[in-house]
Coordinates of C-alpha atoms in Angstrom, one line a residue:
X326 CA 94.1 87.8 122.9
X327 CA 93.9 91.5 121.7
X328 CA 95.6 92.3 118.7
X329 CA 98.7 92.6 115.6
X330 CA 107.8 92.9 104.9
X331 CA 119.7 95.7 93.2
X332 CA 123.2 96.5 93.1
X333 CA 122.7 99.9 93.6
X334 CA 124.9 102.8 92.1
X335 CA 126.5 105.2 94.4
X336 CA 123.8 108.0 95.1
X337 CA 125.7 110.9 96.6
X338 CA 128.5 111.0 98.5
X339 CA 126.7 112.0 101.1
X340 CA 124.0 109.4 100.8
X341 CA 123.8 105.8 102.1
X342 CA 125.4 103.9 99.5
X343 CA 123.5 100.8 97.4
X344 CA 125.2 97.8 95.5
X345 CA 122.3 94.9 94.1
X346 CA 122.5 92.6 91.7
X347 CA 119.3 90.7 90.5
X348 CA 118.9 87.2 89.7
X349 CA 116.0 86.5 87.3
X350 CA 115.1 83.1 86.1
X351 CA 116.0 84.3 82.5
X352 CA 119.5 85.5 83.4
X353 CA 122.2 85.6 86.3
X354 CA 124.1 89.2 85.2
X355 CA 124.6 91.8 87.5
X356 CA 121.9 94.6 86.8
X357 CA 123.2 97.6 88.4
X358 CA 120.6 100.0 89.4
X359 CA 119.9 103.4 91.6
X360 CA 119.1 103.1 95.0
X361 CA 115.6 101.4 95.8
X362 CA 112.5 101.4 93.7
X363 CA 111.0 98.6 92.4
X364 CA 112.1 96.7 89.5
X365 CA 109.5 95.7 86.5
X366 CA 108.3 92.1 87.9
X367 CA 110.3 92.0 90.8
X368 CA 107.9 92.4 93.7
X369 CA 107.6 89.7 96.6
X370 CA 104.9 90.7 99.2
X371 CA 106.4 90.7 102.9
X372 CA 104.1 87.8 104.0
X373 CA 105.3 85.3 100.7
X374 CA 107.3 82.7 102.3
X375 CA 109.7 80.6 100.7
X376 CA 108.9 77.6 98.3
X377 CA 112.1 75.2 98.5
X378 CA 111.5 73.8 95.0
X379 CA 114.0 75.9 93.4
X380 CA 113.9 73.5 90.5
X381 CA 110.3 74.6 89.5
X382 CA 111.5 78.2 89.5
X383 CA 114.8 80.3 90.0
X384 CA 114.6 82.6 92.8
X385 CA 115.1 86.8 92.9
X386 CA 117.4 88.2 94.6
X387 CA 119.1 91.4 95.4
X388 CA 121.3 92.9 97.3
X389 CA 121.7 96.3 98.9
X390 CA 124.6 97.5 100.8
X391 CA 123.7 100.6 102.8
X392 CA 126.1 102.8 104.8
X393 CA 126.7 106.6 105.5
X394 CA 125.7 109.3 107.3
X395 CA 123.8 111.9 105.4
X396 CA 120.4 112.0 105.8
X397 CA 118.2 109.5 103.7
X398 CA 114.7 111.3 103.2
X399 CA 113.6 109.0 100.3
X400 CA 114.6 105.7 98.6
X401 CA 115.0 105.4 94.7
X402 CA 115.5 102.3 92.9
X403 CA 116.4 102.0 89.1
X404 CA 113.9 100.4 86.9
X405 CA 110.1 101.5 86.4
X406 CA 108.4 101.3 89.8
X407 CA 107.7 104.5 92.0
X408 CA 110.5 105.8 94.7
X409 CA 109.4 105.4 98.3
X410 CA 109.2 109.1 99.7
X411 CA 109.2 109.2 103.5
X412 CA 108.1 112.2 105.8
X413 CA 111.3 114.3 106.9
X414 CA 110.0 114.8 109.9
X415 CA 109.5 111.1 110.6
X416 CA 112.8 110.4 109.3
X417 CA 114.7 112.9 111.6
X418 CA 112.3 111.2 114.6
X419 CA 113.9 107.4 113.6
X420 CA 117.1 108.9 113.1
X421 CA 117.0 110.9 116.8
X422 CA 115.8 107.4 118.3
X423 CA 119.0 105.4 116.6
X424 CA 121.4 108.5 118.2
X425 CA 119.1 107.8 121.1
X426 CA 120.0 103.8 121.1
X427 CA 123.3 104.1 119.8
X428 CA 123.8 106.4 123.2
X429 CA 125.2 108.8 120.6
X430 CA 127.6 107.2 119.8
X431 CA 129.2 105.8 116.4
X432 CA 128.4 101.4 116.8
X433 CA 130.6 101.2 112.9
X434 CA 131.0 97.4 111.9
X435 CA 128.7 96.3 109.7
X436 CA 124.9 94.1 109.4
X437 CA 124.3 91.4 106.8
X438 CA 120.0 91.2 106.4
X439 CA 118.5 88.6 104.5
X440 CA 115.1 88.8 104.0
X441 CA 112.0 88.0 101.4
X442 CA 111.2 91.0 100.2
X443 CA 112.7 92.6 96.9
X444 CA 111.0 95.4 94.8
X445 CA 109.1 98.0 96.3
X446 CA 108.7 96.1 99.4
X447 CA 112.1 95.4 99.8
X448 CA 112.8 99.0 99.0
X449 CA 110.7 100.2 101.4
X450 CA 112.0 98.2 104.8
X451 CA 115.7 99.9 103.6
X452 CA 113.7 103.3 103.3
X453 CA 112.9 102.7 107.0
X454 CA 116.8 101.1 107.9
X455 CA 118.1 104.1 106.3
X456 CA 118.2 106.6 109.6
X457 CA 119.8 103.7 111.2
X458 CA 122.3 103.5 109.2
X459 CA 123.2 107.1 109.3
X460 CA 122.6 107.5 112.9
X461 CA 125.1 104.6 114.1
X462 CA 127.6 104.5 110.9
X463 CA 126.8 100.6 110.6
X464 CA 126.4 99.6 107.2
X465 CA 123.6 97.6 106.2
X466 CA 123.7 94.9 103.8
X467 CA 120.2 93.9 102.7
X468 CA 119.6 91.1 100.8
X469 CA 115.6 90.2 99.4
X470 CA 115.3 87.0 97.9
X471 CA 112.4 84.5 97.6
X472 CA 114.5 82.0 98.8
X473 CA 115.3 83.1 101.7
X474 CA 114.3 80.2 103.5
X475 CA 116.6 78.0 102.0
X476 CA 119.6 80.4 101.6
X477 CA 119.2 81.1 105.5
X478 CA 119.3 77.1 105.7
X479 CA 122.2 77.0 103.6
X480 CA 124.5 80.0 105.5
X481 CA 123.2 78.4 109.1
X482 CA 124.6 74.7 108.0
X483 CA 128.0 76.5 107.0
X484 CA 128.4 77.9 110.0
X485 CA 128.0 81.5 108.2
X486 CA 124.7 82.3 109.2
X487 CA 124.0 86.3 108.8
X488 CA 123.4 88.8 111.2
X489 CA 119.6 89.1 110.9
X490 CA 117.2 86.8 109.3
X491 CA 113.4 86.7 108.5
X492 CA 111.1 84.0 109.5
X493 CA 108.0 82.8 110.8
X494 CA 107.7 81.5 114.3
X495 CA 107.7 78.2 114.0
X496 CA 110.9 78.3 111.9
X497 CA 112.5 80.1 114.7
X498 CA 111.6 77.7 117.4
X499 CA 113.7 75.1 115.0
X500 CA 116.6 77.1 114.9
X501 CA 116.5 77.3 118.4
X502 CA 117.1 73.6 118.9
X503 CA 120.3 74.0 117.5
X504 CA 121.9 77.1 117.7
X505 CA 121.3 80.3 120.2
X506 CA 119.7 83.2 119.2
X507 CA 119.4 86.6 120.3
X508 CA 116.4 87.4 122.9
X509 CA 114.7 90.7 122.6
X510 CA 113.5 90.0 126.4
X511 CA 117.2 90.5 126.9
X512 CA 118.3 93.1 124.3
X513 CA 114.7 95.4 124.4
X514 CA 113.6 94.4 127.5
X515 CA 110.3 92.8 128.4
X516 CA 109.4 95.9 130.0
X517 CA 109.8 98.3 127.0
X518 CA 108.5 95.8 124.6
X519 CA 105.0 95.6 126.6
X520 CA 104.6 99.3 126.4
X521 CA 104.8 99.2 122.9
X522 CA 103.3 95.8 121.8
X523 CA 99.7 93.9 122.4
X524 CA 100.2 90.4 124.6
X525 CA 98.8 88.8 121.5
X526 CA 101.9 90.6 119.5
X527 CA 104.5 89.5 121.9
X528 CA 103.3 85.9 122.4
X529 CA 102.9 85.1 118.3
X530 CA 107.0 86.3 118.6
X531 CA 107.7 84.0 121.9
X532 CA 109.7 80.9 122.4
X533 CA 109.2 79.4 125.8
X534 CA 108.2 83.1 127.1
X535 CA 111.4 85.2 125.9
X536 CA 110.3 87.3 122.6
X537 CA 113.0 86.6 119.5
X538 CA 112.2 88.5 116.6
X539 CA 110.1 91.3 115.6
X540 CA 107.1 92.1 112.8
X541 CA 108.2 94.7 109.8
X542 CA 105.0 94.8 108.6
X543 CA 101.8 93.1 109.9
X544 CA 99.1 91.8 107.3
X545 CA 95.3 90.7 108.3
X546 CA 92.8 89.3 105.6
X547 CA 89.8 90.9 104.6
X548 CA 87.3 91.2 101.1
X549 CA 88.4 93.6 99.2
X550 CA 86.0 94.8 96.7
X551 CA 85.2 97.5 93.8
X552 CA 82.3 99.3 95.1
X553 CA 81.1 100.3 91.7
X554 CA 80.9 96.5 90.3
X555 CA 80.6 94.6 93.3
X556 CA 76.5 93.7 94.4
X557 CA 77.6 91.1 97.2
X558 CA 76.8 91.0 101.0
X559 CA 79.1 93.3 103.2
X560 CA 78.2 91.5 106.4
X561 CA 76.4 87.9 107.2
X562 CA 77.8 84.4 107.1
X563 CA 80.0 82.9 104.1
X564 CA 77.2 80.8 102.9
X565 CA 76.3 84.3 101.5
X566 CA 79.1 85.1 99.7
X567 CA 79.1 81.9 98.5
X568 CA 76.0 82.3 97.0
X569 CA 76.9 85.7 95.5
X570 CA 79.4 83.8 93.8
X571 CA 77.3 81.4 92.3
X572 CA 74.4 83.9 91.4
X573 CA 77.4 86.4 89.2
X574 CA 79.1 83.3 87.4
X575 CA 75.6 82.6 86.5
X576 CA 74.9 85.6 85.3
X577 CA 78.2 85.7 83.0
X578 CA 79.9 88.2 85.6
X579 CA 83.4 87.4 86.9
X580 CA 83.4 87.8 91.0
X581 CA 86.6 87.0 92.0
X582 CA 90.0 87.7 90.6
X583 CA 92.5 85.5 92.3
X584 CA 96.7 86.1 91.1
X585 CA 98.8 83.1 92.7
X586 CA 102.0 83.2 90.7
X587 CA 104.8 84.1 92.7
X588 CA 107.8 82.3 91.8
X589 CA 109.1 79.8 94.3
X590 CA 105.9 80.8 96.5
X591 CA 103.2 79.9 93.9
X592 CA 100.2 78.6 95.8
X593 CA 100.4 80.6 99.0
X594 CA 97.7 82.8 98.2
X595 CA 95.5 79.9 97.9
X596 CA 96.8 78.9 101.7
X597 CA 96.3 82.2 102.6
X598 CA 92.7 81.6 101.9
X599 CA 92.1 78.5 103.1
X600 CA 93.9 79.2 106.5
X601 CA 91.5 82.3 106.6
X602 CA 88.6 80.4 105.6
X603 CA 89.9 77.6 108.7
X604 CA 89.7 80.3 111.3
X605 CA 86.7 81.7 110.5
X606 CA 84.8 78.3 110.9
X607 CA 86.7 76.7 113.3
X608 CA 88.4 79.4 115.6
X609 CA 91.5 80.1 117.1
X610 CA 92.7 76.7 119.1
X611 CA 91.9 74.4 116.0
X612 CA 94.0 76.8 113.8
X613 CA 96.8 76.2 116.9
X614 CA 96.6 72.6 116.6
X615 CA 96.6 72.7 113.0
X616 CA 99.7 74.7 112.5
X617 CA 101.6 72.5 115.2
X618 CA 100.8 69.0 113.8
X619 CA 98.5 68.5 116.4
X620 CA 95.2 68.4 113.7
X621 CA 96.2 66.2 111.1
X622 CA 96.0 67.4 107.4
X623 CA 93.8 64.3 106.7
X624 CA 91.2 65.7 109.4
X625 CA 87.7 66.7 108.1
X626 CA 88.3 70.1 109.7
X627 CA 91.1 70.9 107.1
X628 CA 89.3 69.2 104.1
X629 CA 86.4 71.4 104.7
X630 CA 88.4 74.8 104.4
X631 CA 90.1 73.3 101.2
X632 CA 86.9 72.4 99.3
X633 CA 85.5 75.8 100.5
X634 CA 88.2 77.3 98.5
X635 CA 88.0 75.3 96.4
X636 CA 84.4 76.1 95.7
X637 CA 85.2 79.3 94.4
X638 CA 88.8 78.8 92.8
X639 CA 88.6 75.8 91.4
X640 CA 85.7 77.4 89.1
X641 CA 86.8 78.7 85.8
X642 CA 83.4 80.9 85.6
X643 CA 84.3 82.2 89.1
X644 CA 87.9 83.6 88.3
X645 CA 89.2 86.7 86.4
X646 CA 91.4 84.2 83.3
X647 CA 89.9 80.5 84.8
X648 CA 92.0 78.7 86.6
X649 CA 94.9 78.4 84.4
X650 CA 94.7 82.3 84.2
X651 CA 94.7 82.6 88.2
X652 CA 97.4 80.5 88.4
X653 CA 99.7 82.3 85.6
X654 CA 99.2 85.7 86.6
X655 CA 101.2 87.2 89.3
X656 CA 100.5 88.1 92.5
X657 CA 101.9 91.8 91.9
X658 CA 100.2 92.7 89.1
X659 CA 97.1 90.8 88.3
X660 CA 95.3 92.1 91.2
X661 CA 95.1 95.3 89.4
X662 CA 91.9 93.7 87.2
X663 CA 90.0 94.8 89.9
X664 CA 90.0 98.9 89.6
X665 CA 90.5 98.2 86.1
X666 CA 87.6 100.4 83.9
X667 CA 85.9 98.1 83.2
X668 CA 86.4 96.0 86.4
X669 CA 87.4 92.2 85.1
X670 CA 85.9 91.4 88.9
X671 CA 84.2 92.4 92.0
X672 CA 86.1 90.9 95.0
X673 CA 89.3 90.2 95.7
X674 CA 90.3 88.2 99.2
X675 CA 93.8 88.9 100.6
X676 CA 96.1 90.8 102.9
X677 CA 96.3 94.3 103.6
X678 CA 99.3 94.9 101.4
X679 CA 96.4 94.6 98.5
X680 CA 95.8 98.3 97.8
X681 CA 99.5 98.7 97.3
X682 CA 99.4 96.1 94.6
X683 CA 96.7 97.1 93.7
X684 CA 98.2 100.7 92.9
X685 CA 101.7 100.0 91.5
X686 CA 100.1 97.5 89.1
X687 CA 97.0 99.6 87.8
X688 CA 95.9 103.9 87.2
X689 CA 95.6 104.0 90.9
X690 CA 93.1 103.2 93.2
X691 CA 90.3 105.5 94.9
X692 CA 89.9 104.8 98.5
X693 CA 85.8 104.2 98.7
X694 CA 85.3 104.9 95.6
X695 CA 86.8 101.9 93.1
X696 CA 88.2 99.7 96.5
X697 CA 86.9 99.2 99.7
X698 CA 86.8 96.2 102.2
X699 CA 85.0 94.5 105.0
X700 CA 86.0 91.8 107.1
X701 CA 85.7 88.6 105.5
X702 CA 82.6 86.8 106.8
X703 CA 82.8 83.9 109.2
X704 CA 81.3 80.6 108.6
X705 CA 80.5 80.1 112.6
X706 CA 79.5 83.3 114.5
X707 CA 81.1 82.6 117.5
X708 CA 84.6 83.6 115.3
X709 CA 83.7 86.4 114.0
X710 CA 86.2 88.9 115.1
X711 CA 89.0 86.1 114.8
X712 CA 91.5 87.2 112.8
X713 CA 94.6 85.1 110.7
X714 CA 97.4 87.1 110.0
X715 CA 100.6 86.8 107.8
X716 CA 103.8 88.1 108.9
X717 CA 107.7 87.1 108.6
X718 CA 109.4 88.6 111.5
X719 CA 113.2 89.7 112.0
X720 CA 115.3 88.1 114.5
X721 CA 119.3 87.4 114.8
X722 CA 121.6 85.0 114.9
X723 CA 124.1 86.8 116.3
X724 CA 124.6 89.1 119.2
X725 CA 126.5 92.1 118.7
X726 CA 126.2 95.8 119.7
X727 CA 124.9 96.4 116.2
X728 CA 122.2 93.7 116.2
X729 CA 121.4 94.9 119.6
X730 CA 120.8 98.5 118.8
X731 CA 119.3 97.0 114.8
X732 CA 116.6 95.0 117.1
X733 CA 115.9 98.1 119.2
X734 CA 115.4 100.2 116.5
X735 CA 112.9 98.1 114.7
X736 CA 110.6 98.1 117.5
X737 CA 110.5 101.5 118.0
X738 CA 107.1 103.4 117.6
X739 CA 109.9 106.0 115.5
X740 CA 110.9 103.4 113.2
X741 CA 107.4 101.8 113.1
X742 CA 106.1 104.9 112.7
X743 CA 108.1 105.6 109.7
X744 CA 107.3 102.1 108.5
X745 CA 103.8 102.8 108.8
X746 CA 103.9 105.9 106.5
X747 CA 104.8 104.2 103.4
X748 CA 101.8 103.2 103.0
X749 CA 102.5 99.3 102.2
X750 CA 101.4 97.0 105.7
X751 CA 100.1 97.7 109.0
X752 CA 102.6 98.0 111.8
X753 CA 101.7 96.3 115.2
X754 CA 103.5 98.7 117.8
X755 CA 100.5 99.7 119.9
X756 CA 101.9 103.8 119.8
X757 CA 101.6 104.3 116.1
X758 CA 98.7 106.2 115.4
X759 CA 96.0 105.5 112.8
X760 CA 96.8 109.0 111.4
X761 CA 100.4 108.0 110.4
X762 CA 98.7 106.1 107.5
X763 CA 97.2 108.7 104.8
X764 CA 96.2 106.0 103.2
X765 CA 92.1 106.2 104.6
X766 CA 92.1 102.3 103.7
X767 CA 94.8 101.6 106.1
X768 CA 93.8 103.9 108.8
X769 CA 90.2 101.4 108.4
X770 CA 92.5 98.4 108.9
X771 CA 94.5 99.7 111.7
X772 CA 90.8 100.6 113.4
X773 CA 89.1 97.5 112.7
X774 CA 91.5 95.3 113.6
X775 CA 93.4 96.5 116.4
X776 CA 90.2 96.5 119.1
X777 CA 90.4 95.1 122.2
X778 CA 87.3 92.8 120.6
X779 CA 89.3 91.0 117.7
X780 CA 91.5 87.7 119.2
X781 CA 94.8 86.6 116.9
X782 CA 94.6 83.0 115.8
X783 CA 98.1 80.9 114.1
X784 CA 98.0 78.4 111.6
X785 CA 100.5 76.8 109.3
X786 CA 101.3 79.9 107.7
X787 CA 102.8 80.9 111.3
X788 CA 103.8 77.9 113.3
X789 CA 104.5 75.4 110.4
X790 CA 108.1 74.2 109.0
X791 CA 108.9 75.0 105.8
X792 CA 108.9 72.3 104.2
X793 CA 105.3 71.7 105.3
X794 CA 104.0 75.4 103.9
X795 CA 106.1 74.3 100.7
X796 CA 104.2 70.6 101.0
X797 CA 100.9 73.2 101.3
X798 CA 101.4 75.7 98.3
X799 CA 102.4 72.8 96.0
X800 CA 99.3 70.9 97.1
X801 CA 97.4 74.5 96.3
X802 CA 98.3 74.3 93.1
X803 CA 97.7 70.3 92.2
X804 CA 94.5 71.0 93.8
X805 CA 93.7 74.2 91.8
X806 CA 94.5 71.9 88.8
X807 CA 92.4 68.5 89.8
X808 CA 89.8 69.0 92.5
X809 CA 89.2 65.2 92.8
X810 CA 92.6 64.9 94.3
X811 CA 92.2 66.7 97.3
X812 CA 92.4 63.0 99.8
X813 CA 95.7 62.7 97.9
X814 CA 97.1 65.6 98.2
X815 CA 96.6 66.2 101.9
X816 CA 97.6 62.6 102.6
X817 CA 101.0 63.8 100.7
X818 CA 100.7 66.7 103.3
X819 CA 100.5 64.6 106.1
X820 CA 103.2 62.9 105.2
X821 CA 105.6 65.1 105.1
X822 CA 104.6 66.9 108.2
X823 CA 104.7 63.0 109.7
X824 CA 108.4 63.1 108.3
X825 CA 109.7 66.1 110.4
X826 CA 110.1 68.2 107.1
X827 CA 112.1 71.0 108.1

């Protein structure tokens, strides 16, 4: 198949308004803030899903209400991070597609969003709701939490469920077994959402044919690396950046810096890897089978990509801080380490959110000159150009005229296109051109991995219930921690995919 994520203070009267509060696992208050950049700490990549273990940490959350009609050119937030700037121009073009949807009229009402991104991310996605909002006069709640997963679980068993949600695939298909949600083949139109959307797209979103949610943000993998440190192959098999590895810890120089602290989701950067590592040896179909219970947890297949990553994580020499220090530092800020000057490593592996990390945690980053990437090698040739991405996708429980014309909107090449120009992810509507990234690094992405040559594969990440991915970042981390339990803790896997774990 061809290819692929605060109570605010009132801004203006004639801006959008934001209301947020922030929970933090050292306090509960209310932390009122302007309207959205990123708090100090309180980032959440869009692809992080939820880790149910609420008891290990206390989740973030905020909340954003956003209504109006004045134009909304740029996003602030209160606290330290950067405000999200969008192009005027590409903010009048999403807010003449909403007029456009909204058959210029006025919807009103209102739209409750939970989703799992807060921080810049999270600011960013209500950067993009913004013309929305203004164009249609429906006010947007937004709400980012990383446990969103279990807060949408929470609301659906109540019988309160909100409007719009955020989840992966498989999640969706569960929900679908009990309660009825809205079908973009209906509300878009299959039609309109081909024109704008690969078959590979439309069919990672698809529930017995009939598409139900939509990408925000579109993530692939690849090796990132500092091209003034890094001395490792750029091409060849895996074997040889295994070897690299070996040959720079030997040396005394750090290759790898690897951050998988992320709150509730601690350990999904290590899946991340090892789902990536999967594909690339094993190919699309076992990846399938993998994700849907088909390929047992216990199989050799799925041992193999553990101890693979495990071959370079599970090496204190081979990690920027050990171990330990990989799995203390956070995920939006210790990849930074690797345009540091002096680097603290060479080679980072993960999505294509990294170079905005990368820059809100560091100086900056210089595209070719301190960060660059390649595809990340395959252990079999014949998967090559097979690709594992990460992605949450909106969808909605309910079906209203403003959830209609919300669902339109977001998979628009206007509103993608908007998206697109902050910078942050990918977007995977087929008419948004490289050139509405200035980022160079994510017009490479957007080239390399969009060709008619590259096929999409799924794996847990995608098509997994939740409470298997949690089962699968917990086992990460005992893993990280004690190699020799790997049989254990993929039996303990197993088992609680074998007990329906939702």
């Amino acid at each position: 198949m061809a290819l692929f994520v605060q109570s605010l203070r009132l801004f203006a009267q004639t801006q959008p308004r934001f209301e947020s509060n922030s929970r933090s696992s050292s306090a509960n208050a209310l932390l009122p803030q302007h309207h959205i950049r990123s708090a100090e700490g309180a980032m959440m990549p869009l692809h992080m899903e939820l880790k149910r273990n609420a008891a290990l940490v206390t989740a973030l959350g905020l909340a954003i209400t956003l209504g109006g009609c004045a134009t909304q050119e740029q996003a602030s937030s209160g606290g330290n991070g950067p405000e999200i700037k969008l192009d005027s121009t590409l903010v009048a073009n999403a807010r003449a597609k909403a007029v456009s949807i909204a058959g210029g009229q006025k919807i009103g009402g209102s739209l409750e969003i939970i989703n799992e991104n807060g921080g810049r991310e999270g600011a960013i996605l209500q950067a993009a709701f913004a013309p929305f909002a203004e164009a249609t006069g429906v006010t947007i709640k937004f709400t980012g939490t990383s446990d969103y997963n279990s807060v949408l679980s929470s609301r659906l068993k109540a019988g309160n469920p909100p409007d719009i949600g955020t989840q992966n695939l498989g999640a969706i298909q569960q929900y679908l077994q009990s309660t009825k949600l809205l079908s973009l083949s209906d509300a878009v139109g299959d039609a309109e959402l081909r024109k704008n959307f690969s078959p590979a797209t439309l069919d990672s979103l698809s529930v017995n044919g009939s598409v139900y949610a939509m990408y925000q943000g579109f993530s692939n993998y690849e090796l990132w690396y500092n091209p003034q440190s890094y001395d490792g192959p750029k091409d060849g098999a895996w074997s040889d950046v295994q070897s690299w590895t070996e040959k720079a810890a030997a040396a005394g120089k750090t290759p790898w810096c690897i951050s998988e602290e992320s709150g509730p989701a601690t350990g999904a950067v290590g899946s991340q890897w090892i789902e990536e590592l999967f594909v690339k040896k094993f190919g699309a179909e076992k990846s399938k089978d993998w994700g849907t219970g088909k390929l047992p947890w216990t199989s050799a297949e799925v041992k193999s990509a553990f101890q693979m990553f495990g071959a370079v994580a599970a090496k204190d020499a081979n990690v920027n801080g050990g171990v330990s220090g990989s799995l203390s530092q956070s995920t939006s800020k210790g990849y930074g380490a690797l345009v540091a000057d002096p680097a603290k490593c060479s080679a980072v592996m993960w999505g294509t959110w990294t170079p905005s990390l990368i820059a809100a945690s560091s100086n900056g980053i210089e595209p070719g000159k301190n960060l660059d990437f390649v595809r990340v090698p395959a252990s079999n040739p014949q998967y090559a150009n097979t690709e594992s991405f990460r992605a949450n996708a909106l969808f909605a429980f309910k079906d209203t005229p403003a959830t209609r014309a919300f669902m339109k909107y977001i998979s628009s090449a206007e509103e993608q296109t908007l998206l697109a120009s902050a910078n942050n992810w990918v977007v995977s509507n087929t008419n948004v051109p490289a050139t509405a990234y200035s980022n160079p690094l994510l017009q490479k992405v957007s080239k390399t991995f969009f060709g008619s040559d590259v096929s999409v594969a799924l794996g847990p990440g995608a098509l997994a219930p939740a409470g298997v991915k949690t089962a699968f970042w917990q086992g990460v981390v005992a893993y990280l921690k004690n190699p020799s339990s790997l049989d254990a803790v993929l039996a303990h896997i197993q088992e609680v995919e074998s007990a329906g774990a939702s």
